Short mmCIF file of C-alpha atoms (C1' of nucleotides) in Angstrom, two decimals:
data_model
loop_
_atom_site.label_atom_id
_atom_site.label_comp_id
_atom_site.label_asym_id
_atom_site.label_seq_id
_atom_site.Cartn_x
_atom_site.Cartn_y
_atom_site.Cartn_z
CA MET Q 1 148.32 101.29 108.17
CA ALA Q 2 146.65 100.90 104.83
CA ALA Q 3 145.56 103.90 102.80
CA SER Q 4 141.93 104.81 103.13
CA ALA Q 5 139.57 106.64 100.86
CA LEU Q 6 138.33 108.32 103.99
CA ASP Q 7 141.56 110.15 104.70
CA THR Q 8 140.67 113.17 102.67
CA LEU Q 9 137.07 113.39 103.80
CA HIS Q 10 135.89 115.89 106.33
CA PHE Q 11 133.19 115.16 108.83
CA ALA Q 12 131.42 117.85 110.79
CA LEU Q 13 130.27 116.62 114.16
CA ASP Q 14 128.26 118.90 116.39
CA ARG Q 15 128.44 117.87 120.02
CA ASN Q 16 125.78 120.37 120.98
CA SER Q 17 123.27 118.96 118.58
CA PRO Q 18 120.51 116.79 119.98
CA VAL Q 19 121.28 114.38 117.15
CA PRO Q 20 123.45 111.54 118.49
CA LEU Q 21 127.07 111.59 117.35
CA TYR Q 22 126.92 108.08 115.92
CA TYR Q 23 123.91 109.13 113.89
CA GLN Q 24 125.56 112.27 112.57
CA LEU Q 25 128.53 110.19 111.48
CA ALA Q 26 126.34 107.52 109.91
CA GLN Q 27 124.44 110.12 107.89
CA GLN Q 28 127.60 111.75 106.62
CA LEU Q 29 129.12 108.42 105.70
CA GLU Q 30 125.96 107.48 103.87
CA ALA Q 31 125.99 110.77 102.02
CA ALA Q 32 129.64 110.22 101.04
CA ILE Q 33 128.76 106.81 99.66
CA GLU Q 34 125.72 108.15 97.91
CA HIS Q 35 127.43 110.90 95.96
CA GLY Q 36 130.44 108.77 95.19
CA ALA Q 37 133.12 110.20 97.47
CA LEU Q 38 133.34 106.65 98.77
CA ALA Q 39 133.25 104.31 95.81
CA PRO Q 40 132.21 100.65 95.96
CA GLY Q 41 135.09 98.51 97.17
CA ASN Q 42 136.82 101.38 98.98
CA LEU Q 43 138.19 100.51 102.38
CA LEU Q 44 137.12 102.71 105.23
CA GLY Q 45 140.32 102.45 107.23
CA ASN Q 46 140.41 100.93 110.66
CA GLU Q 47 138.07 101.92 113.40
CA ILE Q 48 140.73 102.98 115.87
CA ASP Q 49 142.31 105.54 113.57
CA LEU Q 50 138.93 106.78 112.54
CA SER Q 51 137.83 107.29 116.11
CA THR Q 52 140.96 109.19 117.15
CA ARG Q 53 140.80 111.29 114.02
CA LEU Q 54 137.18 112.21 114.72
CA GLY Q 55 137.68 112.63 118.43
CA LEU Q 56 135.16 109.89 119.19
CA SER Q 57 135.46 106.64 121.05
CA ARG Q 58 135.66 103.43 119.12
CA PRO Q 59 132.25 102.08 120.25
CA THR Q 60 130.61 105.25 118.94
CA VAL Q 61 132.30 104.90 115.58
CA ARG Q 62 131.38 101.22 115.53
CA GLN Q 63 127.75 102.08 116.19
CA ALA Q 64 127.71 104.41 113.20
CA ILE Q 65 129.35 101.83 110.95
CA GLN Q 66 127.09 99.08 112.20
CA SER Q 67 123.98 101.00 111.27
CA LEU Q 68 125.23 101.23 107.70
CA VAL Q 69 126.13 97.56 107.68
CA ASP Q 70 122.56 96.86 108.76
CA LYS Q 71 121.33 98.95 105.88
CA GLY Q 72 123.47 96.93 103.51
CA LEU Q 73 125.79 99.77 102.47
CA LEU Q 74 128.97 98.48 104.11
CA VAL Q 75 130.56 95.09 104.67
CA ARG Q 76 132.89 94.23 107.51
CA ARG Q 77 135.47 91.46 107.28
CA ARG Q 78 137.53 90.48 110.22
CA GLY Q 79 141.21 90.82 109.48
CA VAL Q 80 140.49 92.80 106.34
CA GLY Q 81 138.53 95.92 107.02
CA THR Q 82 135.29 97.64 106.23
CA GLN Q 83 134.42 98.37 102.64
CA VAL Q 84 131.67 99.96 100.67
CA VAL Q 85 129.47 97.30 99.17
CA HIS Q 86 130.24 96.70 95.53
CA SER Q 87 126.74 96.80 94.28
CA GLN Q 88 124.41 97.67 91.48
CA VAL Q 89 121.72 98.38 94.00
CA LYS Q 90 121.92 102.11 94.34
CA ARG Q 91 119.63 102.97 97.14
CA PRO Q 92 117.84 100.13 98.88
CA LEU Q 93 114.12 100.55 98.67
CA GLU Q 94 112.51 101.06 101.98
CA LEU Q 95 109.95 98.44 102.89
CA SER Q 96 107.77 100.49 100.63
CA SER Q 97 105.10 97.93 100.04
CA LEU Q 98 104.05 98.61 103.59
CA TYR Q 99 103.06 102.17 102.86
CA ASP Q 100 100.21 103.55 100.96
CA ASP Q 101 102.68 106.29 100.16
CA LEU Q 102 104.47 104.04 97.74
CA GLU Q 103 102.42 105.26 94.84
CA ALA Q 104 102.87 108.84 95.84
CA ALA Q 105 106.42 108.48 94.54
CA GLY Q 106 105.90 109.68 91.03
CA GLN Q 107 102.38 108.94 90.00
CA GLY Q 108 100.18 111.53 91.64
CA PRO Q 109 97.62 109.01 92.84
CA THR Q 110 94.04 109.81 93.66
CA THR Q 111 91.87 108.04 96.17
CA ARG Q 112 88.10 107.78 96.27
CA VAL Q 113 86.58 106.64 99.53
CA VAL Q 114 83.79 104.24 98.67
CA ARG Q 115 82.78 103.28 102.18
CA ASN Q 116 83.77 104.60 105.60
CA GLU Q 117 81.50 103.29 108.32
CA THR Q 118 81.34 101.38 111.56
CA VAL Q 119 80.24 97.78 111.38
CA PRO Q 120 80.33 94.73 113.66
CA ALA Q 121 83.35 92.54 113.08
CA THR Q 122 82.79 89.33 111.19
CA ALA Q 123 84.60 86.22 112.40
CA ASP Q 124 87.60 86.55 110.10
CA VAL Q 125 88.08 90.24 110.79
CA ALA Q 126 87.73 89.72 114.53
CA ALA Q 127 90.32 86.94 114.40
CA ALA Q 128 92.77 89.06 112.42
CA LEU Q 129 92.46 92.03 114.76
CA GLY Q 130 92.30 90.03 117.97
CA LEU Q 131 88.83 91.34 118.86
CA ALA Q 132 85.62 89.64 119.86
CA GLU Q 133 83.28 88.73 117.03
CA GLY Q 134 80.73 91.50 116.65
CA ALA Q 135 82.99 94.18 118.15
CA GLU Q 136 82.78 97.53 116.42
CA VAL Q 137 85.28 98.05 113.65
CA THR Q 138 85.73 100.75 111.05
CA LEU Q 139 85.29 99.49 107.52
CA LEU Q 140 87.12 101.48 104.92
CA GLU Q 141 86.90 100.86 101.23
CA ARG Q 142 88.91 102.92 98.78
CA LEU Q 143 89.55 102.93 95.07
CA ARG Q 144 92.97 104.17 94.13
CA SER Q 145 93.81 105.48 90.68
CA THR Q 146 96.67 107.05 88.79
CA HIS Q 147 96.32 108.98 85.57
CA GLY Q 148 92.59 108.54 85.75
CA GLN Q 149 92.87 104.75 85.64
CA PRO Q 150 91.93 102.57 88.60
CA VAL Q 151 94.82 100.60 90.04
CA ALA Q 152 93.65 99.02 93.24
CA LEU Q 153 90.69 98.33 95.45
CA LEU Q 154 91.64 98.63 99.10
CA CYS Q 155 89.46 97.24 101.86
CA ASN Q 156 90.59 97.87 105.43
CA TYR Q 157 89.31 97.15 108.92
CA LEU Q 158 90.46 98.99 112.05
CA PRO Q 159 89.36 98.85 115.69
CA ALA Q 160 86.63 101.51 115.87
CA ASP Q 161 88.13 103.30 118.87
CA LEU Q 162 91.59 103.57 117.38
CA LEU Q 163 91.34 106.61 115.23
CA GLU Q 164 88.94 109.05 113.67
CA LEU Q 165 88.98 108.63 109.92
CA ASP Q 166 87.99 111.79 108.14
CA THR Q 167 86.87 110.91 104.63
CA ALA Q 168 88.11 114.15 103.13
CA ARG Q 169 91.59 113.68 104.55
CA LEU Q 170 91.68 110.07 103.43
CA GLU Q 171 91.24 111.24 99.87
CA THR Q 172 94.40 113.35 100.01
CA THR Q 173 96.72 111.23 102.13
CA GLY Q 174 97.51 107.62 102.96
CA LEU Q 175 95.97 105.65 105.78
CA TYR Q 176 99.34 104.91 107.33
CA ARG Q 177 100.32 108.54 107.32
CA MET Q 178 97.10 109.37 109.15
CA MET Q 179 97.81 106.68 111.70
CA ARG Q 180 101.34 107.94 112.26
CA THR Q 181 100.05 111.47 112.71
CA ALA Q 182 97.63 110.17 115.32
CA GLY Q 183 100.55 108.82 117.34
CA ILE Q 184 100.32 105.19 116.28
CA THR Q 185 103.76 103.72 115.71
CA LEU Q 186 103.71 100.90 113.22
CA HIS Q 187 106.01 98.09 114.15
CA SER Q 188 105.45 95.04 111.99
CA ALA Q 189 103.06 93.56 109.49
CA ARG Q 190 102.26 90.15 108.20
CA GLN Q 191 101.42 89.91 104.55
CA THR Q 192 100.21 87.33 102.12
CA VAL Q 193 100.59 88.08 98.44
CA GLY Q 194 98.82 85.96 95.87
CA ALA Q 195 96.95 86.15 92.61
CA ARG Q 196 93.60 85.18 91.18
CA SER Q 197 91.24 85.93 88.33
CA ALA Q 198 88.86 88.86 88.55
CA THR Q 199 85.18 88.26 89.20
CA ALA Q 200 82.71 90.14 87.04
CA GLU Q 201 82.09 92.73 89.73
CA GLU Q 202 85.78 93.29 90.45
CA ALA Q 203 86.48 93.58 86.75
CA ALA Q 204 83.82 96.24 86.39
CA ARG Q 205 85.12 98.29 89.27
CA LEU Q 206 88.72 98.10 88.13
CA ASP Q 207 88.05 98.59 84.44
CA GLU Q 208 89.38 95.15 83.56
CA LYS Q 209 87.90 92.20 81.74
CA GLU Q 210 86.35 89.38 83.70
CA GLY Q 211 88.99 86.73 84.39
CA ALA Q 212 91.91 89.15 84.17
CA ALA Q 213 94.80 88.41 86.51
CA LEU Q 214 94.68 90.32 89.80
CA LEU Q 215 97.38 90.63 92.42
CA THR Q 216 95.97 90.16 95.92
CA MET Q 217 97.37 91.15 99.28
CA GLN Q 218 96.14 90.52 102.78
CA ARG Q 219 97.87 92.28 105.59
CA THR Q 220 97.61 92.59 109.35
CA ALA Q 221 99.65 95.43 110.83
CA TYR Q 222 100.74 95.74 114.45
CA ASP Q 223 101.88 98.74 116.48
CA ASP Q 224 104.88 98.72 118.76
CA THR Q 225 102.99 97.11 121.60
CA GLY Q 226 102.00 94.22 119.37
CA ARG Q 227 98.35 95.26 119.16
CA ALA Q 228 96.76 94.64 115.77
CA VAL Q 229 95.79 98.02 114.37
CA GLU Q 230 94.76 97.22 110.83
CA TYR Q 231 93.62 94.35 108.68
CA GLY Q 232 93.33 94.82 104.97
CA THR Q 233 92.41 92.95 101.84
CA HIS Q 234 93.70 94.62 98.73
CA ILE Q 235 93.41 93.74 95.08
CA TYR Q 236 95.57 95.28 92.37
CA ARG Q 237 95.32 95.25 88.61
CA ALA Q 238 98.29 93.12 87.65
CA SER Q 239 98.53 94.96 84.36
CA ARG Q 240 99.27 98.20 86.17
CA TYR Q 241 100.96 97.27 89.42
CA ALA Q 242 103.60 95.00 90.94
CA PHE Q 243 105.30 94.84 94.32
CA ASP Q 244 108.92 95.84 94.21
CA PHE Q 245 111.05 95.44 97.29
CA GLN Q 246 114.44 94.60 98.64
CA LEU Q 247 115.25 91.94 101.16
CA LEU Q 248 118.24 91.96 103.45
CA VAL Q 249 119.40 88.61 104.69
CA ARG Q 250 119.59 88.45 108.44
CA GLY Q 251 123.10 88.19 109.79
CA MET J 1 112.74 98.86 141.68
CA ALA J 2 109.78 97.38 139.89
CA ALA J 3 109.06 93.67 140.01
CA SER J 4 110.20 91.77 136.98
CA ALA J 5 109.09 88.53 135.44
CA LEU J 6 112.75 87.82 134.96
CA ASP J 7 113.56 87.59 138.66
CA THR J 8 112.84 83.90 138.90
CA LEU J 9 114.50 82.92 135.67
CA HIS J 10 117.88 81.34 135.54
CA PHE J 11 120.36 81.99 132.79
CA ALA J 12 123.37 79.79 132.16
CA LEU J 13 126.26 81.72 130.67
CA ASP J 14 129.40 79.89 129.69
CA ARG J 15 132.39 82.19 129.49
CA ASN J 16 134.53 79.48 127.97
CA SER J 17 132.17 78.95 125.09
CA PRO J 18 133.15 80.42 121.75
CA VAL J 19 129.58 81.71 121.52
CA PRO J 20 129.53 85.40 122.50
CA LEU J 21 127.95 86.16 125.85
CA TYR J 22 125.46 88.59 124.40
CA TYR J 23 124.38 85.92 121.97
CA GLN J 24 123.99 83.27 124.66
CA LEU J 25 121.81 85.68 126.62
CA ALA J 26 119.77 86.64 123.59
CA GLN J 27 119.08 83.01 122.77
CA GLN J 28 117.98 82.20 126.29
CA LEU J 29 115.76 85.27 126.45
CA GLU J 30 114.22 84.31 123.14
CA ALA J 31 113.62 80.78 124.38
CA ALA J 32 111.98 82.13 127.54
CA ILE J 33 109.66 84.27 125.44
CA GLU J 34 108.95 81.41 123.09
CA HIS J 35 107.83 78.90 125.67
CA GLY J 36 105.94 81.50 127.66
CA ALA J 37 108.13 82.00 130.72
CA LEU J 38 108.09 85.63 129.64
CA ALA J 39 104.55 86.51 128.66
CA PRO J 40 103.60 89.39 126.35
CA GLY J 41 103.58 92.66 128.24
CA ASN J 42 105.99 91.45 130.92
CA LEU J 43 108.65 93.94 131.90
CA LEU J 44 112.21 92.73 131.76
CA GLY J 45 113.49 94.80 134.65
CA ASN J 46 116.12 97.42 134.22
CA GLU J 47 119.37 96.78 132.43
CA ILE J 48 121.62 97.72 135.34
CA ASP J 49 120.14 95.17 137.73
CA LEU J 50 120.10 92.56 135.03
CA SER J 51 123.75 93.09 134.24
CA THR J 52 124.92 92.89 137.86
CA ARG J 53 122.76 89.85 138.46
CA LEU J 54 124.26 88.09 135.45
CA GLY J 55 127.77 89.28 136.10
CA LEU J 56 127.88 91.07 132.76
CA SER J 57 128.47 94.68 131.85
CA ARG J 58 125.55 96.80 130.83
CA PRO J 59 126.65 97.22 127.18
CA THR J 60 126.76 93.45 126.81
CA VAL J 61 123.26 93.07 128.20
CA ARG J 62 122.09 95.90 125.99
CA GLN J 63 123.53 94.19 122.95
CA ALA J 64 121.57 91.04 123.75
CA ILE J 65 118.36 92.98 124.29
CA GLN J 66 118.91 95.07 121.18
CA SER J 67 119.17 91.99 119.01
CA LEU J 68 115.74 90.88 120.21
CA VAL J 69 114.34 94.36 119.69
CA ASP J 70 115.62 94.16 116.11
CA LYS J 71 113.85 90.84 115.73
CA GLY J 72 110.65 92.43 116.94
CA LEU J 73 110.31 90.39 120.12
CA LEU J 74 110.91 93.20 122.61
CA VAL J 75 110.03 96.88 122.83
CA ARG J 76 112.00 99.46 124.73
CA ARG J 77 110.46 102.65 126.08
CA ARG J 78 112.54 105.30 127.69
CA GLY J 79 111.44 105.97 131.23
CA VAL J 80 109.30 102.85 131.24
CA GLY J 81 111.33 99.75 130.58
CA THR J 82 111.66 96.87 128.20
CA GLN J 83 108.70 94.61 127.62
CA VAL J 84 107.82 91.57 125.64
CA VAL J 85 105.83 92.55 122.60
CA HIS J 86 102.13 91.96 123.07
CA SER J 87 101.52 90.21 119.85
CA GLN J 88 99.54 87.63 118.00
CA VAL J 89 102.51 87.04 115.78
CA LYS J 90 104.07 84.01 117.35
CA ARG J 91 107.33 83.55 115.59
CA PRO J 92 108.22 86.03 112.90
CA LEU J 93 108.75 84.31 109.61
CA GLU J 94 112.25 84.59 108.37
CA LEU J 95 112.57 86.30 105.03
CA SER J 96 111.53 82.94 103.77
CA SER J 97 110.49 83.98 100.32
CA LEU J 98 114.18 84.39 99.65
CA TYR J 99 114.87 80.71 100.06
CA ASP J 100 114.01 77.86 97.88
CA ASP J 101 113.86 76.06 101.19
CA LEU J 102 110.56 77.70 101.93
CA GLU J 103 108.59 74.88 100.46
CA ALA J 104 110.70 72.32 102.24
CA ALA J 105 108.88 73.40 105.37
CA GLY J 106 106.10 70.89 105.39
CA GLN J 107 105.34 69.87 101.88
CA GLY J 108 108.08 67.47 100.81
CA PRO J 109 108.67 69.21 97.49
CA THR J 110 110.23 67.59 94.48
CA THR J 111 112.25 69.31 91.83
CA ARG J 112 112.80 68.28 88.25
CA VAL J 113 115.67 69.98 86.43
CA VAL J 114 114.44 70.76 82.93
CA ARG J 115 117.52 72.56 81.68
CA ASN J 116 120.99 73.05 83.11
CA GLU J 117 123.41 74.43 80.54
CA THR J 118 125.77 77.23 79.73
CA VAL J 119 124.52 79.90 77.36
CA PRO J 120 125.57 83.40 76.34
CA ALA J 121 123.81 86.11 78.34
CA THR J 122 121.04 87.99 76.61
CA ALA J 123 120.82 91.73 77.14
CA ASP J 124 118.37 91.60 80.04
CA VAL J 125 120.23 88.83 81.86
CA ALA J 126 123.56 90.60 81.36
CA ALA J 127 122.09 93.80 82.75
CA ALA J 128 120.62 92.07 85.77
CA LEU J 129 123.88 90.29 86.60
CA GLY J 130 126.17 93.17 85.75
CA LEU J 131 127.96 91.20 83.02
CA ALA J 132 128.75 91.95 79.41
CA GLU J 133 126.17 90.87 76.89
CA GLY J 134 127.13 87.47 75.55
CA ALA J 135 129.13 86.49 78.64
CA GLU J 136 128.73 82.88 79.68
CA VAL J 137 125.97 82.22 82.16
CA THR J 138 124.44 79.09 83.55
CA LEU J 139 120.80 78.70 82.64
CA LEU J 140 118.81 76.63 85.05
CA GLU J 141 115.19 75.70 84.59
CA ARG J 142 113.36 73.70 87.20
CA LEU J 143 109.83 72.50 87.76
CA ARG J 144 108.89 72.25 91.40
CA SER J 145 106.01 70.12 92.64
CA THR J 146 104.38 69.05 95.86
CA HIS J 147 102.11 66.06 96.24
CA GLY J 148 102.70 65.21 92.61
CA GLN J 149 101.22 68.52 91.45
CA PRO J 150 103.35 71.19 89.77
CA VAL J 151 103.58 74.42 91.73
CA ALA J 152 106.18 76.59 90.10
CA LEU J 153 108.41 76.97 87.10
CA LEU J 154 111.76 78.43 88.14
CA CYS J 155 114.17 79.92 85.63
CA ASN J 156 117.51 81.11 86.96
CA TYR J 157 120.70 82.60 85.53
CA LEU J 158 124.07 82.59 87.29
CA PRO J 159 127.55 83.71 86.26
CA ALA J 160 129.04 80.56 84.72
CA ASP J 161 132.22 80.63 86.80
CA LEU J 162 130.43 81.02 90.10
CA LEU J 163 129.52 77.51 90.96
CA GLU J 164 129.28 74.00 89.61
CA LEU J 165 125.66 72.97 89.47
CA ASP J 166 125.22 69.26 89.72
CA THR J 167 121.84 68.30 88.31
CA ALA J 168 121.37 65.38 90.65
CA ARG J 169 122.02 67.50 93.73
CA LEU J 170 119.72 70.22 92.46
CA GLU J 171 116.88 67.73 92.45
CA THR J 172 117.28 67.06 96.16
CA THR J 173 118.17 70.45 97.56
CA GLY J 174 117.58 74.14 96.95
CA LEU J 175 119.75 76.36 94.82
CA TYR J 176 120.44 78.72 97.70
CA ARG J 177 121.54 75.93 99.95
CA MET J 178 123.99 74.80 97.29
CA MET J 179 125.34 78.33 96.96
CA ARG J 180 125.76 78.65 100.70
CA THR J 181 127.60 75.34 100.82
CA ALA J 182 129.92 76.64 98.12
CA GLY J 183 130.87 79.54 100.36
CA ILE J 184 128.69 82.20 98.79
CA THR J 185 127.13 84.42 101.43
CA LEU J 186 123.86 85.89 100.32
CA HIS J 187 123.39 89.44 101.41
CA SER J 188 120.43 91.07 99.75
CA ALA J 189 117.95 90.59 96.98
CA ARG J 190 115.70 92.78 94.95
CA GLN J 191 112.34 91.30 94.04
CA THR J 192 109.40 92.22 91.92
CA VAL J 193 106.18 90.31 92.50
CA GLY J 194 103.33 90.57 90.04
CA ALA J 195 100.64 88.54 88.33
CA ARG J 196 99.47 87.72 84.84
CA SER J 197 97.45 85.19 82.92
CA ALA J 198 99.01 81.93 81.82
CA THR J 199 99.97 81.43 78.19
CA ALA J 200 98.95 78.16 76.57
CA GLU J 201 102.44 76.72 76.99
CA GLU J 202 102.75 77.75 80.61
CA ALA J 203 99.33 76.36 81.35
CA ALA J 204 100.29 73.02 79.85
CA ARG J 205 103.49 72.80 81.85
CA LEU J 206 101.83 73.76 85.12
CA ASP J 207 98.69 71.72 84.64
CA GLU J 208 96.47 74.81 84.60
CA LYS J 209 93.98 76.16 82.11
CA GLU J 210 95.07 78.80 79.64
CA GLY J 211 94.39 82.24 81.12
CA ALA J 212 94.60 81.07 84.71
CA ALA J 213 96.09 83.57 87.13
CA LEU J 214 99.80 83.13 87.77
CA LEU J 215 101.96 84.77 90.40
CA THR J 216 105.24 86.00 88.97
CA MET J 217 108.49 86.89 90.67
CA GLN J 218 111.70 88.32 89.34
CA ARG J 219 114.67 88.45 91.63
CA THR J 220 118.29 89.52 91.56
CA ALA J 221 120.35 88.32 94.51
CA TYR J 222 123.67 89.79 95.66
CA ASP J 223 126.41 88.35 97.84
CA ASP J 224 128.08 90.24 100.64
CA THR J 225 130.45 92.05 98.32
CA GLY J 226 127.54 93.37 96.31
CA ARG J 227 128.22 91.16 93.31
CA ALA J 228 125.09 89.89 91.58
CA VAL J 229 125.10 86.12 91.92
CA GLU J 230 121.70 85.11 90.62
CA TYR J 231 118.88 86.40 88.48
CA GLY J 232 115.63 84.51 88.37
CA THR J 233 112.23 84.61 86.75
CA HIS J 234 109.73 82.44 88.53
CA ILE J 235 106.08 81.72 87.91
CA TYR J 236 103.78 80.12 90.45
CA ARG J 237 100.33 78.64 90.19
CA ALA J 238 98.26 81.13 92.13
CA SER J 239 95.81 78.40 93.01
CA ARG J 240 98.49 76.53 94.92
CA TYR J 241 100.92 79.15 96.18
CA ALA J 242 101.15 82.57 97.79
CA PHE J 243 103.96 84.56 99.35
CA ASP J 244 103.66 84.90 103.08
CA PHE J 245 106.07 87.12 104.93
CA GLN J 246 106.53 89.52 107.77
CA LEU J 247 107.84 93.04 107.54
CA LEU J 248 109.51 94.92 110.33
CA VAL J 249 109.35 98.66 110.14
CA ARG J 250 112.72 100.29 110.25
CA GLY J 251 113.43 102.21 113.43
"C1'" DC L 1 153.81 88.23 111.81
"C1'" DA L 2 151.02 92.68 112.06
"C1'" DG L 3 146.50 94.55 111.33
"C1'" DT L 4 141.72 94.09 111.40
"C1'" DG L 5 137.12 93.66 113.34
"C1'" DG L 6 134.56 91.06 117.44
"C1'" DT L 7 133.74 91.18 122.05
"C1'" DC L 8 133.75 92.93 126.71
"C1'" DT L 9 134.33 95.95 130.85
"C1'" DA L 10 133.15 99.69 134.36
"C1'" DG L 11 132.10 103.43 134.70
"C1'" DA L 12 129.64 108.39 133.19
"C1'" DC L 13 126.00 111.91 132.00
"C1'" DC L 14 121.71 112.87 129.64
"C1'" DA L 15 116.58 112.88 128.16
"C1'" DC L 16 112.33 111.34 128.94
"C1'" DA L 17 108.21 109.02 131.43
"C1'" DG L 18 105.43 108.70 135.16
"C1'" DA L 19 104.04 109.27 140.08
"C1'" DC T 1 111.16 113.47 142.08
"C1'" DT T 2 112.94 108.66 140.79
"C1'" DG T 3 113.75 105.22 137.43
"C1'" DT T 4 114.27 104.05 132.87
"C1'" DG T 5 116.63 103.60 128.46
"C1'" DG T 6 119.93 106.51 125.17
"C1'" DT T 7 124.38 107.80 124.51
"C1'" DC T 8 129.32 108.00 125.23
"C1'" DT T 9 134.13 107.13 126.94
"C1'" DA T 10 138.83 104.82 127.27
"C1'" DG T 11 140.55 101.35 127.70
"C1'" DA T 12 141.22 95.70 127.22
"C1'" DC T 13 141.85 90.98 125.17
"C1'" DC T 14 140.67 87.72 121.51
"C1'" DA T 15 140.03 85.53 116.72
"C1'" DC T 16 140.67 85.84 112.27
"C1'" DT T 17 142.97 87.39 107.85
"C1'" DG T 18 146.62 87.76 104.80
"C1'" DA T 19 151.48 88.62 103.88
#
DNA sequence: CAGTGGTCTAGACCACAGA
DNA sequence: CTGTGGTCTAGACCACTGA
């Protein structure tokens, strides 16, 4: 048996907790990696030993390890072992570009709701949301700023019966957070990211010069039943914003 | 027992195949969803019945189903069952923006290698690749076009000892495909996507006007050991290109 | 060759959803 | 209440890696 950096580590598993055992183990392994108890390149030691030492079955231990492999923290090699990824990437970004919350991380953003009303769906909006043309949709237009400077103009459409959108709450929290609170589970989103030059009107609203480069994003988001729950057209000042994200290659 | 759309379907499992059983099942389920034998909203029937009917154990069937849940094709609900996602999104895009191959899908792209040489790493390149400043890196500069029109200017840096980059082959295939052929397994990448206005020189090389909006992308890619294997700075003509991708929300 | 992860089995009990 | 997926066990054999 090879030596393992795990030998000296202690894991506290609570069988009475409602939290699944594999999840408890995964969290504690992740924490150990995070604060350096498990350094990049360290071998974890084989799964059989680990399971007997923890008093768990091998499939349970495997499930914990697999979840960290999926997150990109560990690598398994048949005939070799499982090691901590040797990486500069400290903590993988979540799919943050999906969330309005992204800017909340650090900047203290403010949101001004410009429009919040019910309108009939135009053809493109109806197509994106899978509704009939003319069906009622909520039109939401917001201007988001940080440090008193506008950053983005967000235009969103939602099925009118989906959710009640309180303007005051929208100015203090993100749209996605409100949807989650209302019991809507986001599942996937399709995005197109491009760029173009600002029109005179856009430039005025974003405090840019006409012709300045803008980053554009169109997105349709789906809940876990596959129903389209949101369609948005966003424009960002390229001078103040960029999308930053991490991709994991599918096994 | 509830009726299931699966009852009439036939699955051919070959136990002598080197392909894992769960994978064979997953592929055939995916095919059935794809060509409509399993329509959105259809219930799959419970896992126990399915496993006895197929002559597999329940964990094996679960593994097959789970892989499709991870892909976003199926949804599981405790107490309800597993159903095909009710979605407009036909086939989720792969993380295509990671691959040079993306443009190969449809457009018949051409690549001209502008530079392909070994240079000492500047500070920013060294930092991105985790090398010492001044270490040897391969500098690769390519101009990619479709239909005779330039689309993107791709500038990449790789550790010099990683791979031999044959200029002729680079003009007929993607960089990532060459890396994969050389036994390098891509694992993750960190990207930043932004926009800015074209400088006079960039405009000339991309056949745009000075000040035109450009889409920019910086990327560092890592292999499965976490070693940085590529750093790139790409610029795209926004009038001819946009990133299109699908996000799955982490469970 | 020995050691590793990859796959698979045949059960078990639980938590939650819906009638 | 019944039926579902969620979790867990204690084994087994195989394929691949590296010495």
